[in-house]
């Protein structure tokens, strides 16, 4: 991908290039246990912002964007992988500063129903309208793949066909105050199930934060599994999620996918396990119980 991947000597106060023309424009939020990662793709005279971030984060994200030397008016599209405020909150701020009548806001149509409530002035484009791809004028393409209910009905992921960078939004995200831009894992991590103390001497183990995040945010094991199967079909080199750390190689992606695909108690399953709702059908029919009150 032409860019050296390492946490050594990274200055988190600057925009950081993670692949050809692709920049991390988030920031190291020491206080928060939920770290957000917006990204910028610059291709010649054009640029696209991915999951731009919340409203309070906007000044920092914009400062990082300007550090790349880009004029905001070069941004032709904003891509949002779902409609949560941690991605979409700053849409009106971006629109103001970009100030282009032809600015595109791109998402799945299921998301666009909600994204329009961020009081946007730009035209909303659905993935269908764009035939699941965005083309820069150079010919570089961003390809979109639906991952429904992982975690929103309209969730999807985006592949940059030139570099193999896959933007997955919440998928492969993580909770945790300890953070580095690039996830560092080794082959031995595959066999390890003790996440409390790293035998290899790493500062912290990222797996518990990833597991906790997927259990809480994703809707069900089936939705997570479907999304992972979709990722398995995509020719990726690196995963750039909207939370947590970038997963810099396919071996680490496979290792984490292996942990996630085996994960039980995801979303609603975790709740049902603790309640009597799972007994529905074995007792008095629901309609009778409702009417009885
Ligand atoms: Fe989300
Ligand atoms: Fe998120």
mmCIF file of C-alpha atoms and ligand atoms in Angstrom:
data_model
loop_
_atom_site.group_PDB
_atom_site.id
_atom_site.type_symbol
_atom_site.label_atom_id
_atom_site.label_comp_id
_atom_site.label_asym_id
_atom_site.label_seq_id
_atom_site.Cartn_x
_atom_site.Cartn_y
_atom_site.Cartn_z
ATOM 1 C CA UNK A 1 0.000 0.000 0.000
ATOM 2 C CA UNK A 2 3.092 2.202 -0.058
ATOM 3 C CA UNK A 3 2.769 3.447 3.546
ATOM 4 C CA UNK A 4 4.739 1.985 6.453
ATOM 5 C CA UNK A 5 2.468 0.617 9.177
ATOM 6 C CA UNK A 6 3.863 1.056 12.706
ATOM 7 C CA UNK A 7 2.867 2.746 15.965
ATOM 8 C CA UNK A 8 6.445 3.933 16.510
ATOM 9 C CA UNK A 9 6.971 7.685 16.339
ATOM 10 C CA UNK A 10 3.352 8.455 15.438
ATOM 11 C CA UNK A 11 2.195 11.946 16.361
ATOM 12 C CA UNK A 12 -1.482 11.618 17.245
ATOM 13 C CA UNK A 13 -1.844 15.401 17.097
ATOM 14 C CA UNK A 14 -1.421 15.189 13.324
ATOM 15 C CA UNK A 15 -3.411 13.612 10.503
ATOM 16 C CA UNK A 16 -1.758 10.236 9.832
ATOM 17 C CA UNK A 17 -1.509 8.643 6.402
ATOM 18 C CA UNK A 18 -2.500 4.957 6.620
ATOM 19 C CA UNK A 19 -2.398 4.079 2.902
ATOM 20 C CA UNK A 20 -1.918 5.902 -0.410
ATOM 21 C CA UNK A 21 -4.120 9.009 -0.189
ATOM 22 C CA UNK A 22 -5.917 7.777 2.956
ATOM 23 C CA UNK A 23 -5.596 9.652 6.254
ATOM 24 C CA UNK A 24 -6.778 8.971 9.794
ATOM 25 C CA UNK A 25 -8.190 12.329 10.965
ATOM 26 C CA UNK A 26 -9.391 11.262 14.419
ATOM 27 C CA UNK A 27 -7.700 12.069 17.705
ATOM 28 C CA UNK A 28 -6.400 10.277 20.767
ATOM 29 C CA UNK A 29 -9.249 10.818 23.222
ATOM 30 C CA UNK A 30 -7.585 9.859 26.514
ATOM 31 C CA UNK A 31 -10.748 10.435 28.579
ATOM 32 C CA UNK A 32 -13.222 8.517 26.454
ATOM 33 C CA UNK A 33 -13.655 4.764 26.396
ATOM 34 C CA UNK A 34 -15.125 5.093 22.912
ATOM 35 C CA UNK A 35 -12.567 6.366 20.505
ATOM 36 C CA UNK A 36 -13.834 7.665 17.104
ATOM 37 C CA UNK A 37 -11.929 7.423 13.810
ATOM 38 C CA UNK A 38 -13.006 9.567 10.859
ATOM 39 C CA UNK A 39 -11.013 9.084 7.634
ATOM 40 C CA UNK A 40 -10.161 11.202 4.604
ATOM 41 C CA UNK A 41 -9.396 9.949 1.090
ATOM 42 C CA UNK A 42 -7.606 12.374 -1.213
ATOM 43 C CA UNK A 43 -7.461 11.479 -4.886
ATOM 44 C CA UNK A 44 -5.959 14.195 -7.076
ATOM 45 C CA UNK A 45 -8.152 17.283 -6.813
ATOM 46 C CA UNK A 46 -11.000 15.413 -5.099
ATOM 47 C CA UNK A 47 -11.572 14.152 -1.583
ATOM 48 C CA UNK A 48 -14.096 12.105 0.369
ATOM 49 C CA UNK A 49 -14.662 12.003 4.134
ATOM 50 C CA UNK A 50 -15.758 8.764 5.764
ATOM 51 C CA UNK A 51 -17.821 8.741 9.001
ATOM 52 C CA UNK A 52 -16.923 12.401 9.679
ATOM 53 C CA UNK A 53 -17.690 12.376 13.407
ATOM 54 C CA UNK A 54 -19.697 14.034 16.129
ATOM 55 C CA UNK A 55 -20.425 17.720 16.482
ATOM 56 C CA UNK A 56 -18.100 18.287 19.491
ATOM 57 C CA UNK A 57 -15.279 16.501 17.612
ATOM 58 C CA UNK A 58 -15.651 18.665 14.502
ATOM 59 C CA UNK A 59 -13.004 21.368 15.280
ATOM 60 C CA UNK A 60 -10.341 18.710 15.892
ATOM 61 C CA UNK A 61 -11.314 16.664 12.842
ATOM 62 C CA UNK A 62 -11.294 19.776 10.655
ATOM 63 C CA UNK A 63 -7.885 20.827 11.999
ATOM 64 C CA UNK A 64 -6.500 17.391 11.050
ATOM 65 C CA UNK A 65 -8.102 17.626 7.640
ATOM 66 C CA UNK A 66 -6.501 21.014 7.009
ATOM 67 C CA UNK A 67 -3.095 19.651 8.117
ATOM 68 C CA UNK A 68 -3.095 17.510 4.970
ATOM 69 C CA UNK A 69 -3.108 20.720 2.908
ATOM 70 C CA UNK A 70 -6.559 19.969 1.494
ATOM 71 C CA UNK A 71 -9.005 22.776 0.702
ATOM 72 C CA UNK A 72 -12.392 21.765 2.211
ATOM 73 C CA UNK A 73 -14.062 22.789 -1.072
ATOM 74 C CA UNK A 74 -12.271 19.819 -2.711
ATOM 75 C CA UNK A 75 -14.487 17.422 -0.749
ATOM 76 C CA UNK A 76 -17.095 16.094 -3.146
ATOM 77 C CA UNK A 77 -18.743 13.433 -0.986
ATOM 78 C CA UNK A 78 -19.383 12.444 2.619
ATOM 79 C CA UNK A 79 -19.967 8.748 3.278
ATOM 80 C CA UNK A 80 -21.867 7.588 6.378
ATOM 81 C CA UNK A 81 -21.994 3.880 7.176
ATOM 82 C CA UNK A 82 -25.059 4.297 9.377
ATOM 83 C CA UNK A 83 -26.909 7.131 11.100
ATOM 84 C CA UNK A 84 -25.441 7.274 14.630
ATOM 85 C CA UNK A 85 -24.542 10.740 15.994
ATOM 86 C CA UNK A 86 -20.896 9.734 16.584
ATOM 87 C CA UNK A 87 -20.556 9.620 12.777
ATOM 88 C CA UNK A 88 -23.161 12.061 11.552
ATOM 89 C CA UNK A 89 -23.391 14.795 14.219
ATOM 90 C CA UNK A 90 -21.099 17.166 12.311
ATOM 91 C CA UNK A 91 -22.861 16.915 8.913
ATOM 92 C CA UNK A 92 -24.139 20.538 9.058
ATOM 93 C CA UNK A 93 -20.632 21.764 10.021
ATOM 94 C CA UNK A 94 -19.074 19.921 7.069
ATOM 95 C CA UNK A 95 -21.704 21.280 4.703
ATOM 96 C CA UNK A 96 -21.031 24.855 5.856
ATOM 97 C CA UNK A 97 -17.287 24.647 5.468
ATOM 98 C CA UNK A 98 -17.278 22.671 2.190
ATOM 99 C CA UNK A 99 -19.883 24.993 0.702
ATOM 100 C CA UNK A 100 -20.543 23.076 -2.542
ATOM 101 C CA UNK A 101 -23.961 22.767 -4.094
ATOM 102 C CA UNK A 102 -23.029 19.423 -5.623
ATOM 103 C CA UNK A 103 -21.800 17.857 -2.352
ATOM 104 C CA UNK A 104 -23.026 14.257 -2.154
ATOM 105 C CA UNK A 105 -24.019 12.558 1.080
ATOM 106 C CA UNK A 106 -23.864 8.810 0.550
ATOM 107 C CA UNK A 107 -25.453 6.070 2.634
ATOM 108 C CA UNK A 108 -27.888 3.182 2.400
ATOM 109 C CA UNK A 109 -31.501 4.228 1.852
ATOM 110 C CA UNK A 110 -32.467 2.753 5.240
ATOM 111 C CA UNK A 111 -30.030 5.208 6.849
ATOM 112 C CA UNK A 112 -30.958 8.180 4.697
ATOM 113 C CA UNK A 113 -34.443 8.272 6.295
ATOM 114 C CA UNK A 114 -32.696 9.211 9.547
ATOM 115 C CA UNK A 115 -29.650 11.078 8.221
ATOM 116 C CA UNK A 116 -31.911 13.748 6.751
ATOM 117 C CA UNK A 117 -32.845 14.725 10.321
ATOM 118 C CA UNK A 118 -29.359 16.138 10.848
ATOM 119 C CA UNK A 119 -30.817 19.150 8.999
ATOM 120 C CA UNK A 120 -28.736 18.606 5.916
ATOM 121 C CA UNK A 121 -28.862 20.790 2.811
ATOM 122 C CA UNK A 122 -26.999 18.450 0.403
ATOM 123 C CA UNK A 123 -28.488 15.798 -1.824
ATOM 124 C CA UNK A 124 -28.662 12.346 -0.291
ATOM 125 C CA UNK A 125 -27.547 9.451 -2.507
ATOM 126 C CA UNK A 126 -28.423 5.839 -1.732
ATOM 127 C CA UNK A 127 -26.104 2.937 -2.542
ATOM 128 C CA UNK A 128 -28.641 1.751 -5.123
ATOM 129 C CA UNK A 129 -28.589 5.116 -6.898
ATOM 130 C CA UNK A 130 -24.800 4.777 -7.212
ATOM 131 C CA UNK A 131 -24.929 1.063 -8.106
ATOM 132 C CA UNK A 132 -22.915 0.352 -4.941
ATOM 133 C CA UNK A 133 -19.843 2.264 -6.087
ATOM 134 C CA UNK A 134 -18.339 5.725 -6.006
ATOM 135 C CA UNK A 135 -15.892 6.717 -8.762
ATOM 136 C CA UNK A 136 -13.265 9.428 -8.463
ATOM 137 C CA UNK A 137 -12.496 11.123 -11.771
ATOM 138 C CA UNK A 138 -9.141 9.252 -11.823
ATOM 139 C CA UNK A 139 -11.113 5.992 -12.063
ATOM 140 C CA UNK A 140 -10.336 4.983 -8.446
ATOM 141 C CA UNK A 141 -13.401 3.266 -7.014
ATOM 142 C CA UNK A 142 -14.980 2.862 -3.625
ATOM 143 C CA UNK A 143 -17.158 -0.252 -3.486
ATOM 144 C CA UNK A 144 -20.026 -0.620 -1.022
ATOM 145 C CA UNK A 145 -21.197 -3.914 0.549
ATOM 146 C CA UNK A 146 -24.311 -4.188 2.720
ATOM 147 C CA UNK A 147 -23.953 -5.698 6.201
ATOM 148 C CA UNK A 148 -27.576 -5.436 7.423
ATOM 149 C CA UNK A 149 -28.194 -5.186 11.171
ATOM 150 C CA UNK A 150 -24.463 -5.010 11.848
ATOM 151 C CA UNK A 151 -25.519 -2.977 13.680
ATOM 152 C CA UNK A 152 -28.163 -0.849 11.854
ATOM 153 C CA UNK A 153 -30.650 -2.074 9.243
ATOM 154 C CA UNK A 154 -28.789 -0.053 6.596
ATOM 155 C CA UNK A 155 -25.205 -0.742 7.743
ATOM 156 C CA UNK A 156 -22.607 -1.296 5.036
ATOM 157 C CA UNK A 157 -18.835 -1.315 4.559
ATOM 158 C CA UNK A 158 -16.658 0.424 1.959
ATOM 159 C CA UNK A 159 -13.633 -0.937 0.081
ATOM 160 C CA UNK A 160 -11.086 1.337 -1.560
ATOM 161 C CA UNK A 161 -10.241 -0.792 -4.596
ATOM 162 C CA UNK A 162 -6.855 0.893 -5.086
ATOM 163 C CA UNK A 163 -5.359 0.122 -1.660
ATOM 164 C CA UNK A 164 -7.558 -2.683 -0.277
ATOM 165 C CA UNK A 165 -8.431 -0.522 2.740
ATOM 166 C CA UNK A 166 -11.809 -1.656 4.053
ATOM 167 C CA UNK A 167 -13.755 0.889 6.097
ATOM 168 C CA UNK A 168 -16.006 -1.128 8.390
ATOM 169 C CA UNK A 169 -17.496 1.514 10.726
ATOM 170 C CA UNK A 170 -18.587 -0.214 13.975
ATOM 171 C CA UNK A 171 -17.603 -3.666 12.724
ATOM 172 C CA UNK A 172 -14.160 -4.564 14.168
ATOM 173 C CA UNK A 173 -14.545 -1.593 16.524
ATOM 174 C CA UNK A 174 -13.688 -1.636 20.194
ATOM 175 C CA UNK A 175 -14.210 -0.065 23.602
ATOM 176 C CA UNK A 176 -11.219 0.797 25.744
ATOM 177 C CA UNK A 177 -9.188 3.662 27.167
ATOM 178 C CA UNK A 178 -5.917 2.050 26.174
ATOM 179 C CA UNK A 179 -5.419 2.658 22.509
ATOM 180 C CA UNK A 180 -2.911 2.659 19.672
ATOM 181 C CA UNK A 181 -3.615 3.576 16.064
ATOM 182 C CA UNK A 182 -2.502 0.200 14.717
ATOM 183 C CA UNK A 183 -3.486 -3.028 16.427
ATOM 184 C CA UNK A 184 -0.477 -5.195 17.258
ATOM 185 C CA UNK A 185 -1.118 -8.929 17.327
ATOM 186 C CA UNK A 186 1.011 -11.976 16.731
ATOM 187 C CA UNK A 187 0.310 -15.529 15.591
ATOM 188 C CA UNK A 188 0.502 -16.769 19.210
ATOM 189 C CA UNK A 189 -2.555 -14.599 20.001
ATOM 190 C CA UNK A 190 -4.678 -17.067 18.023
ATOM 191 C CA UNK A 191 -4.212 -19.793 20.647
ATOM 192 C CA UNK A 192 -4.485 -17.478 23.651
ATOM 193 C CA UNK A 193 -7.682 -17.282 25.696
ATOM 194 C CA UNK A 194 -6.262 -15.487 28.718
ATOM 195 C CA UNK A 195 -6.854 -11.839 27.920
ATOM 196 C CA UNK A 196 -5.905 -10.532 31.376
ATOM 197 C CA UNK A 197 -2.128 -10.723 31.081
ATOM 198 C CA UNK A 198 -0.264 -10.731 27.787
ATOM 199 C CA UNK A 199 2.361 -13.467 27.652
ATOM 200 C CA UNK A 200 4.092 -11.652 24.797
ATOM 201 C CA UNK A 201 4.592 -8.514 26.888
ATOM 202 C CA UNK A 202 2.263 -6.227 24.922
ATOM 203 C CA UNK A 203 1.034 -3.160 26.833
ATOM 204 C CA UNK A 204 -2.571 -4.393 26.740
ATOM 205 C CA UNK A 205 -4.709 -7.037 25.049
ATOM 206 C CA UNK A 206 -7.206 -5.511 22.590
ATOM 207 C CA UNK A 207 -9.449 -8.594 22.415
ATOM 208 C CA UNK A 208 -11.683 -7.986 25.519
ATOM 209 C CA UNK A 209 -12.562 -4.469 24.273
ATOM 210 C CA UNK A 210 -13.432 -5.839 20.825
ATOM 211 C CA UNK A 211 -15.561 -8.659 22.260
ATOM 212 C CA UNK A 212 -17.418 -6.369 24.695
ATOM 213 C CA UNK A 213 -18.128 -3.860 21.925
ATOM 214 C CA UNK A 214 -19.550 -6.453 19.512
ATOM 215 C CA UNK A 215 -21.671 -8.102 22.222
ATOM 216 C CA UNK A 216 -23.224 -4.778 23.205
ATOM 217 C CA UNK A 217 -23.555 -2.950 19.884
ATOM 218 C CA UNK A 218 -24.425 -5.690 17.421
ATOM 219 C CA UNK A 219 -27.975 -6.962 17.138
ATOM 220 C CA UNK A 220 -27.414 -10.730 17.043
ATOM 221 C CA UNK A 221 -24.918 -13.489 16.331
ATOM 222 C CA UNK A 222 -26.575 -14.066 12.938
ATOM 223 C CA UNK A 223 -26.175 -10.446 11.837
ATOM 224 C CA UNK A 224 -22.539 -10.426 12.974
ATOM 225 C CA UNK A 225 -21.903 -13.721 11.178
ATOM 226 C CA UNK A 226 -23.464 -12.405 7.948
ATOM 227 C CA UNK A 227 -21.225 -9.332 8.103
ATOM 228 C CA UNK A 228 -18.113 -11.450 8.696
ATOM 229 C CA UNK A 229 -19.036 -13.698 5.741
ATOM 230 C CA UNK A 230 -19.333 -10.558 3.599
ATOM 231 C CA UNK A 231 -15.895 -9.393 4.726
ATOM 232 C CA UNK A 232 -14.452 -12.804 3.818
ATOM 233 C CA UNK A 233 -15.477 -12.191 0.184
ATOM 234 C CA UNK A 234 -13.822 -8.777 -0.049
ATOM 235 C CA UNK A 235 -10.197 -8.401 -1.310
ATOM 236 C CA UNK A 236 -8.936 -6.400 1.659
ATOM 237 C CA UNK A 237 -5.468 -5.535 2.967
ATOM 238 C CA UNK A 238 -6.349 -3.526 6.068
ATOM 239 C CA UNK A 239 -9.437 -2.766 8.147
ATOM 240 C CA UNK A 240 -10.094 0.823 9.201
ATOM 241 C CA UNK A 241 -12.937 0.809 11.770
ATOM 242 C CA UNK A 242 -14.740 3.825 13.214
ATOM 243 C CA UNK A 243 -13.803 2.887 16.811
ATOM 244 C CA UNK A 244 -10.704 1.309 18.308
ATOM 245 C CA UNK A 245 -7.584 0.508 16.306
ATOM 246 C CA UNK A 246 -6.807 -0.056 12.650
ATOM 247 C CA UNK A 247 -6.193 -3.724 11.879
ATOM 248 C CA UNK A 248 -3.157 -3.518 9.631
ATOM 249 C CA UNK A 249 -2.869 -6.956 8.003
ATOM 250 C CA UNK A 250 -5.035 -9.859 6.851
ATOM 251 C CA UNK A 251 -3.555 -12.271 9.424
ATOM 252 C CA UNK A 252 -4.785 -10.053 12.275
ATOM 253 C CA UNK A 253 -8.151 -9.552 10.533
ATOM 254 C CA UNK A 254 -8.523 -13.342 10.262
ATOM 255 C CA UNK A 255 -7.547 -13.805 13.907
ATOM 256 C CA UNK A 256 -10.149 -11.329 15.151
ATOM 257 C CA UNK A 257 -12.791 -12.630 12.731
ATOM 258 C CA UNK A 258 -12.193 -16.109 14.167
ATOM 259 C CA UNK A 259 -12.875 -14.802 17.691
ATOM 260 C CA UNK A 260 -15.957 -12.863 16.554
ATOM 261 C CA UNK A 261 -17.531 -15.648 14.529
ATOM 262 C CA UNK A 262 -17.413 -17.888 17.607
ATOM 263 C CA UNK A 263 -18.885 -15.211 19.857
ATOM 264 C CA UNK A 264 -22.036 -16.143 21.780
ATOM 265 C CA UNK A 265 -24.417 -13.827 23.689
ATOM 266 C CA UNK A 266 -24.408 -11.109 21.034
ATOM 267 C CA UNK A 267 -27.085 -8.393 21.224
ATOM 268 C CA UNK A 268 -30.595 -9.682 21.860
ATOM 269 C CA UNK A 269 -29.300 -13.187 22.672
ATOM 270 C CA UNK A 270 -27.431 -11.760 25.668
ATOM 271 C CA UNK A 271 -30.666 -10.165 26.923
ATOM 272 C CA UNK A 272 -32.891 -13.193 26.299
ATOM 273 C CA UNK A 273 -30.519 -15.340 28.280
ATOM 274 C CA UNK A 274 -31.311 -13.277 31.382
ATOM 275 C CA UNK A 275 -35.094 -13.020 31.012
ATOM 276 C CA UNK A 276 -38.168 -15.197 30.705
ATOM 277 C CA UNK A 277 -39.011 -13.752 27.256
ATOM 278 C CA UNK A 278 -37.394 -16.782 25.646
ATOM 279 C CA UNK A 279 -40.274 -18.858 27.037
ATOM 280 C CA UNK A 280 -42.773 -17.176 24.699
ATOM 281 C CA UNK A 281 -44.897 -19.817 23.057
ATOM 282 C CA UNK A 282 -44.650 -22.238 25.953
ATOM 283 C CA UNK A 283 -47.042 -20.332 28.152
ATOM 284 C CA UNK A 284 -50.307 -18.414 27.732
ATOM 285 C CA UNK A 285 -50.455 -16.738 24.307
ATOM 286 C CA UNK A 286 -49.215 -13.159 24.211
ATOM 287 C CA UNK A 287 -52.556 -11.706 23.073
ATOM 288 C CA UNK A 288 -54.358 -13.212 26.074
ATOM 289 C CA UNK A 289 -51.764 -11.933 28.481
ATOM 290 C CA UNK A 290 -52.040 -8.431 27.042
ATOM 291 C CA UNK A 291 -55.836 -8.395 27.196
ATOM 292 C CA UNK A 292 -55.888 -9.730 30.749
ATOM 293 C CA UNK A 293 -54.422 -6.489 32.150
HETATM 294 FE FE1 LIG B 1 -22.952 2.820 15.547
HETATM 295 FE FE1 LIG B 2 -19.933 4.015 16.125
#
